[in-house]
C-alpha positions as a Python dict, from the first residue, in 0.01 Angstrom:
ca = {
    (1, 'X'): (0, 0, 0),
    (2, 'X'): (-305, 219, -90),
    (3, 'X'): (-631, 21, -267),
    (4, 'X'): (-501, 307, -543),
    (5, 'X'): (-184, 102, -639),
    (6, 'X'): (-370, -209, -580),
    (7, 'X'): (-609, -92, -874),
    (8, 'X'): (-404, 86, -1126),
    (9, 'X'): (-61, -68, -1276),
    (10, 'X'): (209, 175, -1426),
    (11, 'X'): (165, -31, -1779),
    (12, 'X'): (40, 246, -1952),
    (13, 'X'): (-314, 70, -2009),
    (14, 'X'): (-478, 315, -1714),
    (15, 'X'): (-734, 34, -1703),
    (16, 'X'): (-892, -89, -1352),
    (17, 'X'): (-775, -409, -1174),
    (18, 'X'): (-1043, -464, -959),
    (19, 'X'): (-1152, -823, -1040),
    (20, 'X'): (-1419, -742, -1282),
    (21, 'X'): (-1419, -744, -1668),
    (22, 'X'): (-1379, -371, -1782),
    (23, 'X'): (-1362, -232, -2128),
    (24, 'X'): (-1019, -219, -2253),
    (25, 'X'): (-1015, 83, -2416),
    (26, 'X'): (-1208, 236, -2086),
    (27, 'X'): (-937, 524, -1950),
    (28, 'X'): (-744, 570, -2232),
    (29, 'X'): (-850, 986, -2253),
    (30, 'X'): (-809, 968, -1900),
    (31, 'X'): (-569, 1083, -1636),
    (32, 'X'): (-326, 816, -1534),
    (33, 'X'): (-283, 811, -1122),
    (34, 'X'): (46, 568, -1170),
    (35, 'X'): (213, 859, -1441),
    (36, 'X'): (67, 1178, -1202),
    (37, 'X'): (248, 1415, -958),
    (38, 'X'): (2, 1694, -802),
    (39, 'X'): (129, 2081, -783),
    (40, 'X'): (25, 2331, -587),
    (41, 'X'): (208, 2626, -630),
    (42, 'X'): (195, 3000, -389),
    (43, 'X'): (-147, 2923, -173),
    (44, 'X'): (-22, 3222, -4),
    (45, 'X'): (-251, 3448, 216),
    (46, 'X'): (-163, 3737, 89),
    (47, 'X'): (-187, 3628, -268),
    (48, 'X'): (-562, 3533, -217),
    (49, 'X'): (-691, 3839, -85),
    (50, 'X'): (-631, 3967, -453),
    (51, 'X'): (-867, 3710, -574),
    (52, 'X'): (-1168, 3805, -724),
    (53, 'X'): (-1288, 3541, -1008),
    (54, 'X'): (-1341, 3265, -740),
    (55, 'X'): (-1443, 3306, -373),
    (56, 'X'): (-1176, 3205, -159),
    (57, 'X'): (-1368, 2990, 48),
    (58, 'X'): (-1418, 2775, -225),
    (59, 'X'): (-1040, 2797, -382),
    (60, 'X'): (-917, 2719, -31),
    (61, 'X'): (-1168, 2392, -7),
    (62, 'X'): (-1103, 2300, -316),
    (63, 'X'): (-736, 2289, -285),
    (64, 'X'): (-779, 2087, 27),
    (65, 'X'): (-967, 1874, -112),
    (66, 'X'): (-680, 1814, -371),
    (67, 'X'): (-407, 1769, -85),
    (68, 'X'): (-675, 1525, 59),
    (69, 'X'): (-708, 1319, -224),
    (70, 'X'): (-326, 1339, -294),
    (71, 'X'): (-272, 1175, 57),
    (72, 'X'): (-513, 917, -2),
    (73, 'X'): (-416, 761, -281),
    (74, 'X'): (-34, 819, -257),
    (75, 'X'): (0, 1130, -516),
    (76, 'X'): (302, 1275, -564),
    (77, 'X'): (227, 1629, -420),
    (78, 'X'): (513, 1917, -454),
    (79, 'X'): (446, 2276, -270),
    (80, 'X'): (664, 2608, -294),
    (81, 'X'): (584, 2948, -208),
    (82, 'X'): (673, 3300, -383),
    (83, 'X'): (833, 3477, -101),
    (84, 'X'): (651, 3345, 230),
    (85, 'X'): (778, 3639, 420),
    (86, 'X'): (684, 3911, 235),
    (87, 'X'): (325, 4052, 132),
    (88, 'X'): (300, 3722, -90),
    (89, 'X'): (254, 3550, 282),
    (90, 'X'): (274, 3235, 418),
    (91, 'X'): (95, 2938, 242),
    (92, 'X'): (-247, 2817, 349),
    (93, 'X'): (-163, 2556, 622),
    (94, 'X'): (-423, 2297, 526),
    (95, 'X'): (-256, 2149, 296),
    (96, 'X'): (64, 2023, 474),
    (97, 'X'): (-265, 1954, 761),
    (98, 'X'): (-417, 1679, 600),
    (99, 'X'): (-143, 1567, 306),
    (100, 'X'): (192, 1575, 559),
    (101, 'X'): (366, 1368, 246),
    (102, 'X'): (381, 1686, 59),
    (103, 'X'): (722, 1816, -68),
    (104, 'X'): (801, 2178, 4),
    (105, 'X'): (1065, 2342, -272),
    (106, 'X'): (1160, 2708, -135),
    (107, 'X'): (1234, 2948, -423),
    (108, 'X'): (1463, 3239, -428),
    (109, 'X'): (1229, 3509, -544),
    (110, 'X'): (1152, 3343, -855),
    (111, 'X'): (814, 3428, -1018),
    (112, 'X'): (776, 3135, -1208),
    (113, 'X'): (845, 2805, -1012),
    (114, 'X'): (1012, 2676, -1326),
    (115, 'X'): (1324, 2922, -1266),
    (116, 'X'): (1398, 2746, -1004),
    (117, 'X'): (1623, 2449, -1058),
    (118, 'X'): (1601, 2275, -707),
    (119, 'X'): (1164, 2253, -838),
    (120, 'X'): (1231, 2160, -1158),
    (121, 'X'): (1479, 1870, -1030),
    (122, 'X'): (1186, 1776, -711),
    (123, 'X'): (949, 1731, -1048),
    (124, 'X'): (1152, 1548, -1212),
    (125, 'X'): (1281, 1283, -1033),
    (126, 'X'): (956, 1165, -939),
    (127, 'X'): (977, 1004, -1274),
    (128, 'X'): (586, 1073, -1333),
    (129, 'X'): (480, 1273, -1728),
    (130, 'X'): (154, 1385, -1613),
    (131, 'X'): (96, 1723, -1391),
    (132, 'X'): (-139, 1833, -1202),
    (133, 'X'): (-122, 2189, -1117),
    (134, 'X'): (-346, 2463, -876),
    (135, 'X'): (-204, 2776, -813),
    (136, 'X'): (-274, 3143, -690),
    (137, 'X'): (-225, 3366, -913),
    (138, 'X'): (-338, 3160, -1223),
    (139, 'X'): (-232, 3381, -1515),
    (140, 'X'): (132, 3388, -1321),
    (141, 'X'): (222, 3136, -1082),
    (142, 'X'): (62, 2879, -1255),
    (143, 'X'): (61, 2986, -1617),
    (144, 'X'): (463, 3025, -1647),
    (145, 'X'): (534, 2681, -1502),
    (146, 'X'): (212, 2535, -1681),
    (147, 'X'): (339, 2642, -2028),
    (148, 'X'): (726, 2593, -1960),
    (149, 'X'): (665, 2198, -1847),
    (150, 'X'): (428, 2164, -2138),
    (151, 'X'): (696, 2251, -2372),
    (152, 'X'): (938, 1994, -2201),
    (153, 'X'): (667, 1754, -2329),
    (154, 'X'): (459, 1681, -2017),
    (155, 'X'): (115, 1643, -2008),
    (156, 'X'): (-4, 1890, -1769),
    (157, 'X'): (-360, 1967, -1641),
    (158, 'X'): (-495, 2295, -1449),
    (159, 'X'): (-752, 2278, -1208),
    (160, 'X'): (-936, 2630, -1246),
    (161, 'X'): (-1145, 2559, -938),
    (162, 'X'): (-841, 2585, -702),
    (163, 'X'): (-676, 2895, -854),
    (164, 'X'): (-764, 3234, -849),
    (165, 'X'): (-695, 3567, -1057),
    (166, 'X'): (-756, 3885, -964),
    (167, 'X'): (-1013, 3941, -1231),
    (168, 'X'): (-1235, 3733, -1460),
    (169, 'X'): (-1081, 3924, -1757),
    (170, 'X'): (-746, 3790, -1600),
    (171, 'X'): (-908, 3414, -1574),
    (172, 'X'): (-1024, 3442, -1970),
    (173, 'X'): (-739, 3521, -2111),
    (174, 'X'): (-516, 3259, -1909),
    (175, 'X'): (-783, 2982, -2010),
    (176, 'X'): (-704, 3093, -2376),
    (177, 'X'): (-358, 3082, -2352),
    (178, 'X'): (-406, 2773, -2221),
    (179, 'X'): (-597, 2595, -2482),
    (180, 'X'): (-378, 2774, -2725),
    (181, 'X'): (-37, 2564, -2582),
    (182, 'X'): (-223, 2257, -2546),
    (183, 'X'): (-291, 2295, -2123),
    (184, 'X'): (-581, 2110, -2022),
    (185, 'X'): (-814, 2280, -1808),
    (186, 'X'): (-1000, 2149, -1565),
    (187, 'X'): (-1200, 2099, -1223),
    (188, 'X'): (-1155, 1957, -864),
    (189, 'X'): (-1434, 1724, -958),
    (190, 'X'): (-1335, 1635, -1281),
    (191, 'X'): (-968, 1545, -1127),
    (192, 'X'): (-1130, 1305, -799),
    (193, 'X'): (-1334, 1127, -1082),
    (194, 'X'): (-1070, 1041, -1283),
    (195, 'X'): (-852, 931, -1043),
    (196, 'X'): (-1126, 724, -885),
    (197, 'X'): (-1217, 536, -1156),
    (198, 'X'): (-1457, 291, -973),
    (199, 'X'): (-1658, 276, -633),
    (200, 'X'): (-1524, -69, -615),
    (201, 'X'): (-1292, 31, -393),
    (202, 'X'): (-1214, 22, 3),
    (203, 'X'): (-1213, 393, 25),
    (204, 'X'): (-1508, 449, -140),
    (205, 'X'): (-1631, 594, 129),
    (206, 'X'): (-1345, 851, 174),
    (207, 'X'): (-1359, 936, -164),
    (208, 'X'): (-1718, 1066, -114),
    (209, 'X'): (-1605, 1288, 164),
    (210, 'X'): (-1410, 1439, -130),
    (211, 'X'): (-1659, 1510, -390),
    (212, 'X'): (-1867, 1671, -126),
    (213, 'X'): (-1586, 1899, -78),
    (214, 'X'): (-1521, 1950, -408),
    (215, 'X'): (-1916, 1974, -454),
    (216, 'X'): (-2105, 2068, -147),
    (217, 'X'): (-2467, 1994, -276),
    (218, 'X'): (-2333, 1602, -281),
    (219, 'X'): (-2360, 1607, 137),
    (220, 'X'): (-2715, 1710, 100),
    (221, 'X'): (-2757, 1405, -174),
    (222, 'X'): (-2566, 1169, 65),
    (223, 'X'): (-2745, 1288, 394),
    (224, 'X'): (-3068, 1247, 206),
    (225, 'X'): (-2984, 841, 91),
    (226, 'X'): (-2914, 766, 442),
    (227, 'X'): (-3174, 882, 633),
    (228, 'X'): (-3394, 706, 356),
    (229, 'X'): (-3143, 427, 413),
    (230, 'X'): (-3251, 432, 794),
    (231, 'X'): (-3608, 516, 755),
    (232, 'X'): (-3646, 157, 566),
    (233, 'X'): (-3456, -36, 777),
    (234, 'X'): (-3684, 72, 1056),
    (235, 'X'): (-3953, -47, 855),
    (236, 'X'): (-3807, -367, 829),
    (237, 'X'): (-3734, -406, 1176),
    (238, 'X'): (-4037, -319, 1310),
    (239, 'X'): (-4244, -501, 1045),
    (240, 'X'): (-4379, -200, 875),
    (241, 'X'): (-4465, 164, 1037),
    (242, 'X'): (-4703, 168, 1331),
    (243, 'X'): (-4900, 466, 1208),
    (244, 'X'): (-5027, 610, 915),
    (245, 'X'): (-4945, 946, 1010),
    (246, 'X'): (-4654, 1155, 1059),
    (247, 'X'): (-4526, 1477, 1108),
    (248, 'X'): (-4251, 1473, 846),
    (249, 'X'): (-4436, 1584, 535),
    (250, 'X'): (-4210, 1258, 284),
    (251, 'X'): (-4287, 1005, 564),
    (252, 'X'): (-4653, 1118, 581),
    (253, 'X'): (-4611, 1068, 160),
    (254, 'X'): (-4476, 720, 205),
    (255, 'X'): (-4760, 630, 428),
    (256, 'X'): (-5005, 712, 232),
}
């Protein structure tokens, strides 16, 4: 059993069980990781070299990052593809790489993912009311599904930051249509946080690996805290530093 299911109960609370006192109204706006399945829908190559509101680089870490997370914390995580083999192409392999749980649902040349009964059936039967859903193209592939499962009455979110349109103009209008039906949008960030809840947690530590993923600047922050984390334990071992110079210009500040 994941620490996830060890700190979240499917009572409908979304509070965390963790040993400390929390707020009980804390996570009550928030996503609920015991009511979630993730979807990622047509990560095809073919698909993303018509991308041009994100770069692809980043919708491909991004989405990884997703599949990571899913895998860690025991998401439900569905895949399909719009016709792998033609021009759509195949899907981007990382996923299935690092989240080998994931459930693939072939289509039949279906556009939207909700056509097809076989991924509508995979959905529900995981018995969970909340999506999650990244997708390439965003005003198609994941609009028509988005807006078709919100009017079944689920409460679906779409992560913007690993999708992709082939224009901004394409991205705006989607994020209005969006709003308009009641969609939630949202980030790769935004989506780790919520389902992380607390650092008071075994995989803390793997979790971090994520938001610097999701938010490469974070390594830089985290590389930074340990080697300050080192530099002071030195100091402690060796009673102090032996010199009051240095080449480094922030050790040379802390000497003096």
């Amino acid at each position: 059993m994941s620490s996830q299911n060890q700190l979240f109960k499917p009572d409908g609370k979304n509070s965390i069980h963790d040993g400390i006192e929390h707020s009980p109204s804390g996570g009550k706006a928030l996503i609920d990781p015991t009511d979630t399945v993730l979807l990622l829908l047509d990560h095809q190559t073919g698909l993303f070299q018509n991308v041009k509101d994100i770069a692809v680089a980043d919708l491909r870490r991004n989405t990884t990052a997703l599949a990571k997370l899913a895998a860690l914390i025991d998401l439900p995580l569905i895949i399909t593809a719009s016709i792998p083999e033609w021009p759509n192409g195949p899907l981007m392999p990382e996923i299935q790489q690092v989240a080998p749980h994931a459930v693939y649902v072939p289509r039949r040349g279906e556009v939207n993912a909700w056509d097809n009964a076989l991924f509508v059936k995979t959905v529900r039967e995981t018995g969970k009311k909340t999506l999650i859903i990244a997708g390439v193209w965003t005003n198609v592939c994941v609009m028509f599904p988005a807006l078709d499962a919100k009017a079944e009455g689920y409460n679906v979110y779409v992560v913007i930051d690993a999708s992709g349109d082939p224009s901004e103009i394409a991205s705006r209008t989607t994020l209005a249509r969006f709003t308009q039906a009641g969609v939630i949008p949202t980030s790769t960030n935004a989506v780790t946080c919520q389902l992380h809840r607390t650092w008071n947690r075994p995989d803390a530590a793997q979790l971090a690996e994520l938001y610097c993923m999701a938010s490469p600047s974070y390594q830089a922050v985290m590389e930074s805290f340990n080697k300050a984390q080192e530099v002071e334990a030195a100091k402690q071992t060796n009673n102090g530093p032996k010199s009051t110079r240095s080449t480094t210009p922030a050790l040379a500040a802390q000497s003096r």
